[in-house]
Amino acid sequence: MTAVNYPDADYGDRVRRARRVMEEQGIEALLLSVGSDLPYLTGYEAMPLERLTMGVVTATEASLVVPQLEAPRVADRGVFEVVPWSETEDPIDLVRRLMGPARRAAIGAQTWAGFLVRLQQAMPEAVFSDATTVLRPLRIIKDADEIELLRRAGAAVDRVVARLRASSFGGKAEAELAREVMVMTVEEGHDAATFHIVAAGPNAASPHHEPGGRIITAGDCVVVDFGGRLGGYCSDTTRTFHVGEPSAEYSAAFGALQAAQTAGTAAAGPGVAAQEVDRAARRVLEEAGWGEWFIHRTGHGIGLDAHEDPYLVEGNAALLEPGMAFSIEPGVYVAGRWGMRIEDIVVCTAAGRDILNNSPRDLAIVD
Ligand code: ZN
Ligand code: ZN
């Protein structure tokens, strides 16, 4: 795994705010392991390994239980007391002792089930809930430093798109182009490239296609959806390319898609229900006759995780607020034939919205 350099945020303030939410929700201990909740509070990301790493926050104490051999990786930010455990100690017992009398515990959603089972066996009287309820209200609103990292990550993927628009696709395998995208993602300033979808021709009808051996040829559409992490924060953009001129049908559908993406972006703003953004984009594709082929939600929140709250989906009536960051990414997928998607990251502001991806959104014609 690639070590991530988390920024120097005010972690003490984040812990204080988490404690306020814990108190409101009647939670006595917060237990965080693998996933982004722990680095959000500590600046340290647990290694996803069989040795337990766990942040333990109670009303008065904040401790970070780490395997002794990984303790040198922890940058001391003065908020958590680092508690290393040696190979012969039982880290579950250590967590139990750090919890003191606390028995109502919220545990990180991505903590390995095996650790939760061992905690439950060690404390049969404890009640565990999902810590997402504690961290969601904090993480969903990005501060100015977090938005700046999202903006820099967005600008970096835009530079990759510019390079892709000037390159030739024909004759390359999807997987080969995907590797090039990965390399460029790092060259343009990310700490790591994290995903890279390259889907050509009929494969483009599968939104999460795994790039494979298919050779890109004249007449193919190519959906490229990729991103990385910069200072812990994620980028995620999609642009659609076409090798040579598209058919009249494809052009018409792409025109509708672009209008849908613009409508979704225009709908986003403070006080707007998340589902209204989805409806605004979907309505355009429905009216153009492509609605049945738009088979996923319009967008997802983004931050330390590539997918997090808020989700722009029918049924989510929660109101958007300044500081929320999310994708707007409608697509059209005609099974067995072709696909297309356009995706930008957008931040809700007091005045409306700020678009963090600004590479051209038209259908890019390549060789
Ligand atoms: Zn994407
Ligand atoms: Zn996305």
Coordinates of C-alpha atoms and ligand atoms in Angstrom, one line a residue:
M1 CA 0.0 0.0 0.0
T2 CA 1.1 3.5 -0.7
A3 CA 1.7 5.7 2.3
V4 CA -0.5 8.8 2.1
N5 CA 0.7 12.2 3.3
Y6 CA -2.2 13.5 5.2
P7 CA -2.3 17.3 5.6
D8 CA -1.7 19.1 8.8
A9 CA -5.3 19.6 9.7
D10 CA -6.6 20.7 13.1
Y11 CA -7.1 17.1 14.4
G12 CA -7.7 18.3 17.9
D13 CA -10.7 20.3 16.7
R14 CA -12.0 17.3 14.7
V15 CA -11.8 15.1 17.8
R16 CA -13.7 17.7 19.9
R17 CA -16.4 17.8 17.2
A18 CA -16.6 14.0 17.1
R19 CA -17.0 13.9 20.9
R20 CA -19.9 16.3 20.6
V21 CA -21.7 14.1 18.1
M22 CA -20.9 11.0 20.3
E23 CA -22.5 12.7 23.3
E24 CA -25.6 13.6 21.2
Q25 CA -25.9 10.0 20.1
G26 CA -25.2 8.5 23.4
I27 CA -22.0 6.8 22.2
E28 CA -19.3 6.2 24.9
A29 CA -16.4 4.9 22.7
L30 CA -15.5 5.4 19.1
L31 CA -13.4 2.6 17.6
L32 CA -11.8 3.2 14.2
S33 CA -9.6 1.0 12.2
V34 CA -9.2 0.4 8.4
G35 CA -10.8 3.1 6.3
S36 CA -10.9 6.9 6.1
D37 CA -12.5 7.8 9.4
L38 CA -9.3 7.1 11.3
P39 CA -7.1 9.3 9.2
Y40 CA -9.8 12.0 9.2
L41 CA -9.3 12.2 13.0
T42 CA -5.6 11.3 13.4
G43 CA -3.8 11.9 10.1
Y44 CA -2.8 8.2 10.2
E45 CA -4.2 5.4 8.0
A46 CA -4.3 1.9 9.4
M47 CA -2.5 -0.8 7.4
P48 CA -5.1 -3.2 6.2
L49 CA -3.3 -6.2 7.7
E50 CA -4.0 -8.9 10.3
R51 CA -2.4 -7.0 13.1
L52 CA -5.0 -4.6 14.7
T53 CA -4.7 -0.9 14.4
M54 CA -7.4 0.9 16.3
G55 CA -8.2 4.5 17.3
V56 CA -10.1 4.5 20.6
V57 CA -11.8 7.8 21.5
T58 CA -13.8 8.1 24.8
A59 CA -15.1 11.3 26.4
T60 CA -11.7 11.9 28.0
E61 CA -9.1 9.8 26.2
A62 CA -7.9 9.4 22.6
S63 CA -5.5 6.5 22.0
L64 CA -4.1 4.9 18.9
V65 CA -3.4 1.2 19.3
V66 CA -0.8 0.2 16.7
P67 CA 1.4 -2.9 16.2
Q68 CA 4.8 -2.1 17.7
L69 CA 6.6 -2.6 14.4
E70 CA 4.3 0.0 12.7
A71 CA 4.6 2.6 15.5
P72 CA 7.5 4.3 13.7
R73 CA 5.1 5.1 10.8
V74 CA 2.9 7.2 13.0
A75 CA 3.5 11.0 12.9
D76 CA 2.7 12.3 16.4
R77 CA 0.2 15.1 15.9
G78 CA -0.2 15.6 19.6
V79 CA -3.9 14.6 19.8
F80 CA -3.7 10.8 20.2
E81 CA -1.6 8.9 22.6
V82 CA 0.2 6.2 20.7
V83 CA -0.2 2.8 22.4
P84 CA 2.0 0.2 20.7
W85 CA 1.4 -3.5 21.3
S86 CA 4.1 -6.2 21.0
E87 CA 3.8 -9.5 19.1
T88 CA 2.8 -11.4 22.3
E89 CA 0.2 -9.0 23.6
D90 CA -3.5 -9.2 22.9
P91 CA -4.6 -5.9 21.2
I92 CA -8.3 -6.7 21.8
D93 CA -7.6 -6.7 25.5
L94 CA -5.7 -3.4 25.1
V95 CA -8.8 -1.9 23.4
R96 CA -11.1 -3.2 26.1
R97 CA -8.9 -1.6 28.8
L98 CA -8.7 1.7 27.0
M99 CA -12.5 1.8 26.7
G100 CA -12.7 1.7 30.5
P101 CA -16.4 1.4 31.6
A102 CA -17.7 2.4 28.1
R103 CA -20.0 -0.1 26.7
R104 CA -21.9 1.7 24.0
A105 CA -19.4 1.7 21.2
A106 CA -19.5 2.9 17.6
I107 CA -17.1 1.0 15.3
G108 CA -15.8 2.0 11.8
A109 CA -17.8 0.5 9.0
Q110 CA -14.7 -0.9 7.3
T111 CA -13.2 -2.5 10.3
W112 CA -12.5 -6.2 9.5
A113 CA -15.4 -8.4 10.8
G114 CA -12.9 -10.7 12.5
F115 CA -11.9 -7.9 14.9
L116 CA -15.5 -6.9 15.7
V117 CA -16.3 -10.5 16.5
R118 CA -13.3 -10.7 18.8
L119 CA -14.3 -7.5 20.5
Q120 CA -17.9 -8.8 20.9
Q121 CA -16.5 -12.0 22.5
A122 CA -14.3 -10.0 24.9
M123 CA -17.1 -7.7 25.9
P124 CA -20.4 -9.6 25.6
E125 CA -22.2 -6.7 27.4
A126 CA -21.1 -4.1 24.9
V127 CA -23.4 -2.7 22.2
F128 CA -21.7 -1.9 18.9
S129 CA -23.1 0.5 16.3
D130 CA -21.9 1.9 13.0
A131 CA -19.4 4.8 13.5
T132 CA -20.5 6.3 10.1
T133 CA -23.3 8.1 12.1
V134 CA -20.6 9.9 14.1
L135 CA -18.2 10.8 11.3
R136 CA -20.7 11.5 8.5
P137 CA -21.8 14.9 9.7
L138 CA -18.1 16.0 10.1
R139 CA -16.7 14.5 6.9
I140 CA -19.5 15.6 4.6
I141 CA -18.6 19.3 5.0
K142 CA -15.2 20.0 3.6
D143 CA -13.2 22.9 5.0
A144 CA -11.2 25.3 2.8
D145 CA -8.0 23.2 3.0
E146 CA -9.8 20.0 2.0
I147 CA -11.5 21.8 -0.9
E148 CA -8.1 23.1 -2.0
L149 CA -6.7 19.5 -2.1
L150 CA -9.8 18.3 -4.1
R151 CA -9.2 21.3 -6.5
R152 CA -5.6 20.4 -7.0
A153 CA -6.5 16.7 -7.6
G154 CA -9.2 17.8 -10.1
A155 CA -6.7 20.1 -12.0
A156 CA -4.2 17.2 -12.2
V157 CA -6.7 14.8 -13.8
D158 CA -7.8 17.6 -16.2
R159 CA -4.1 17.8 -17.4
V160 CA -4.2 14.0 -18.0
V161 CA -7.4 14.5 -20.1
A162 CA -5.6 17.2 -22.1
R163 CA -2.8 14.7 -22.8
L164 CA -5.2 12.0 -23.8
R165 CA -7.0 14.3 -26.2
A166 CA -3.7 14.8 -28.0
S167 CA -2.8 11.1 -28.1
S168 CA -3.9 8.3 -30.4
F169 CA -6.0 5.4 -29.1
G170 CA -6.3 3.1 -32.2
G171 CA -4.3 -0.2 -32.0
K172 CA -3.8 -0.1 -28.2
A173 CA -5.4 -2.6 -25.9
E174 CA -7.7 -1.2 -23.2
A175 CA -5.4 -2.4 -20.5
E176 CA -2.4 -0.7 -22.2
L177 CA -4.2 2.7 -22.4
A178 CA -5.3 2.2 -18.8
R179 CA -1.6 1.8 -17.7
E180 CA -0.7 5.0 -19.5
V181 CA -3.6 6.8 -17.7
M182 CA -2.2 5.5 -14.4
V183 CA 1.3 6.7 -15.1
M184 CA 0.1 10.1 -16.2
T185 CA -2.1 10.4 -13.2
V186 CA 1.0 10.2 -11.0
E187 CA 3.1 12.4 -13.4
E188 CA 0.6 15.2 -13.1
G189 CA 0.9 15.4 -9.3
H190 CA -1.1 12.7 -7.5
D191 CA 0.6 10.6 -4.8
A192 CA -1.0 7.5 -6.2
A193 CA -3.3 6.5 -9.1
T194 CA -6.2 4.5 -7.6
F195 CA -8.4 3.4 -10.5
H196 CA -8.6 3.6 -14.3
I197 CA -11.5 2.4 -16.3
V198 CA -10.9 2.2 -20.1
A199 CA -13.9 0.7 -21.8
A200 CA -14.0 0.6 -25.6
G201 CA -16.9 -0.2 -28.1
P202 CA -19.5 -2.5 -26.5
N203 CA -17.5 -2.7 -23.3
A204 CA -18.4 1.0 -22.7
A205 CA -21.9 -0.2 -21.9
S206 CA -20.5 -1.6 -18.6
P207 CA -20.0 1.4 -16.3
H208 CA -17.4 -0.4 -14.1
H209 CA -15.7 -2.3 -16.9
E210 CA -12.3 -3.8 -16.1
P211 CA -9.9 -2.8 -18.9
G212 CA -8.8 -5.9 -20.8
G213 CA -7.2 -7.1 -24.0
R214 CA -9.7 -5.6 -26.4
I215 CA -7.8 -3.7 -29.1
I216 CA -9.3 -0.2 -29.6
T217 CA -10.2 0.2 -33.3
A218 CA -11.7 2.8 -35.6
G219 CA -15.4 3.4 -34.9
D220 CA -15.0 2.7 -31.1
C221 CA -16.3 4.9 -28.4
V222 CA -14.0 4.9 -25.4
V223 CA -15.1 5.8 -21.9
V224 CA -12.1 6.8 -19.7
D225 CA -12.9 7.2 -16.0
F226 CA -10.0 7.5 -13.6
G227 CA -8.6 9.2 -10.5
G228 CA -6.0 9.1 -7.8
R229 CA -5.2 10.6 -4.4
L230 CA -3.4 13.8 -3.6
G231 CA -2.7 14.6 0.1
G232 CA -5.3 11.9 0.9
Y233 CA -8.0 13.5 -1.2
C234 CA -9.5 11.8 -4.3
S235 CA -10.0 12.9 -7.9
D236 CA -12.5 11.2 -10.2
T237 CA -13.4 12.3 -13.7
T238 CA -14.8 10.7 -16.8
R239 CA -14.5 11.8 -20.4
T240 CA -15.7 10.0 -23.5
F241 CA -13.6 9.6 -26.7
H242 CA -14.3 8.4 -30.1
V243 CA -11.9 6.9 -32.6
G244 CA -12.9 8.6 -35.8
E245 CA -16.3 10.2 -36.5
P246 CA -19.3 8.8 -34.5
S247 CA -22.6 7.7 -36.0
A248 CA -25.5 10.1 -36.2
E249 CA -27.2 8.1 -33.4
Y250 CA -24.2 8.3 -31.1
S251 CA -23.7 12.0 -31.7
A252 CA -27.4 12.6 -30.9
A253 CA -27.2 10.6 -27.7
F254 CA -24.0 12.4 -26.7
G255 CA -25.7 15.8 -27.2
A256 CA -28.4 14.7 -24.8
L257 CA -25.8 13.4 -22.3
Q258 CA -24.0 16.7 -22.3
A259 CA -27.2 18.6 -21.8
A260 CA -28.1 16.2 -18.9
Q261 CA -24.7 16.7 -17.3
T262 CA -25.0 20.5 -17.6
A263 CA -28.6 20.4 -16.2
G264 CA -27.4 18.4 -13.2
T265 CA -24.6 20.8 -12.5
A266 CA -26.9 23.8 -12.8
A267 CA -29.3 22.2 -10.4
A268 CA -26.7 21.7 -7.6
G269 CA -26.6 24.4 -4.9
P270 CA -27.3 25.1 -1.3
G271 CA -30.7 24.1 0.0
V272 CA -31.3 21.8 -3.0
A273 CA -32.3 18.2 -2.2
A274 CA -29.6 15.7 -3.4
Q275 CA -32.3 13.9 -5.4
E276 CA -33.2 17.0 -7.3
V277 CA -29.8 17.0 -9.0
D278 CA -30.4 13.4 -10.1
R279 CA -33.9 14.4 -11.3
A280 CA -32.6 17.3 -13.3
A281 CA -30.0 15.2 -15.2
R282 CA -32.3 12.2 -15.6
R283 CA -35.2 14.4 -17.0
V284 CA -33.1 15.5 -19.9
L285 CA -32.1 12.0 -20.9
E286 CA -35.7 10.8 -20.5
E287 CA -37.1 13.5 -22.7
A288 CA -34.5 12.7 -25.3
G289 CA -35.5 9.0 -25.2
W290 CA -32.4 7.6 -23.4
G291 CA -33.8 7.5 -19.9
E292 CA -34.0 3.7 -19.7
W293 CA -30.3 3.4 -20.5
F294 CA -29.2 5.7 -17.6
I295 CA -28.8 2.9 -15.1
H296 CA -27.1 4.5 -12.1
R297 CA -27.4 7.4 -9.7
T298 CA -26.2 10.8 -10.9
G299 CA -23.4 11.1 -8.4
H300 CA -21.6 10.4 -5.1
G301 CA -19.8 12.5 -2.5
I302 CA -16.0 12.5 -2.6
G303 CA -13.2 13.4 -0.2
L304 CA -10.9 11.0 1.6
D305 CA -13.0 8.3 0.0
A306 CA -13.7 8.2 -3.7
H307 CA -17.3 7.3 -2.9
E308 CA -18.9 8.8 0.3
D309 CA -21.9 10.9 1.4
P310 CA -23.8 12.7 -0.1
Y311 CA -25.2 10.4 -2.7
L312 CA -27.2 12.1 -5.5
V313 CA -29.9 9.6 -5.9
E314 CA -33.7 9.4 -6.0
G315 CA -34.8 9.0 -2.3
N316 CA -32.1 11.2 -0.8
A317 CA -34.0 14.3 0.2
A318 CA -31.1 15.6 2.3
L319 CA -30.3 19.2 1.4
L320 CA -27.0 20.1 -0.1
E321 CA -24.9 22.5 1.9
P322 CA -21.8 24.7 1.3
G323 CA -18.7 22.5 1.6
M324 CA -20.2 19.3 0.2
A325 CA -18.3 17.9 -2.7
F326 CA -19.8 15.3 -5.1
S327 CA -19.6 14.0 -8.7
I328 CA -22.1 14.7 -11.4
E329 CA -21.8 11.8 -13.8
P330 CA -24.8 10.8 -16.0
G331 CA -24.2 8.1 -18.6
V332 CA -26.0 6.2 -21.3
Y333 CA -25.3 2.5 -21.7
V334 CA -26.8 0.5 -24.6
A335 CA -26.0 -3.1 -23.7
G336 CA -24.0 -4.9 -26.4
R337 CA -23.5 -1.8 -28.4
W338 CA -21.9 1.3 -26.8
G339 CA -21.8 3.6 -23.8
M340 CA -20.9 7.2 -22.7
R341 CA -20.4 9.1 -19.5
I342 CA -19.3 12.6 -18.5
E343 CA -18.2 13.2 -14.9
D344 CA -17.1 16.3 -13.0
I345 CA -16.5 16.9 -9.3
V346 CA -18.5 19.9 -8.0
V347 CA -18.4 21.7 -4.7
C348 CA -21.5 23.3 -3.3
T349 CA -20.8 26.9 -2.3
A350 CA -22.9 29.6 -0.6
A351 CA -23.4 31.2 -4.0
G352 CA -24.1 28.0 -5.9
R353 CA -21.4 25.7 -7.1
D354 CA -17.8 25.5 -8.0
I355 CA -16.8 23.0 -10.7
L356 CA -13.4 21.3 -10.0
N357 CA -13.0 19.6 -13.4
N358 CA -12.8 21.9 -16.4
S359 CA -11.4 19.8 -19.3
P360 CA -13.6 20.0 -22.4
R361 CA -16.7 17.9 -22.0
D362 CA -17.4 17.4 -25.7
L363 CA -16.9 14.1 -27.5
A364 CA -13.2 14.0 -28.1
I365 CA -12.4 12.6 -31.5
V366 CA -9.0 10.8 -31.5
D367 CA -7.1 8.6 -34.0
Ligands
ZN1 ZN -15.5 8.2 -12.0
ZN2 ZN -17.5 8.9 -9.8

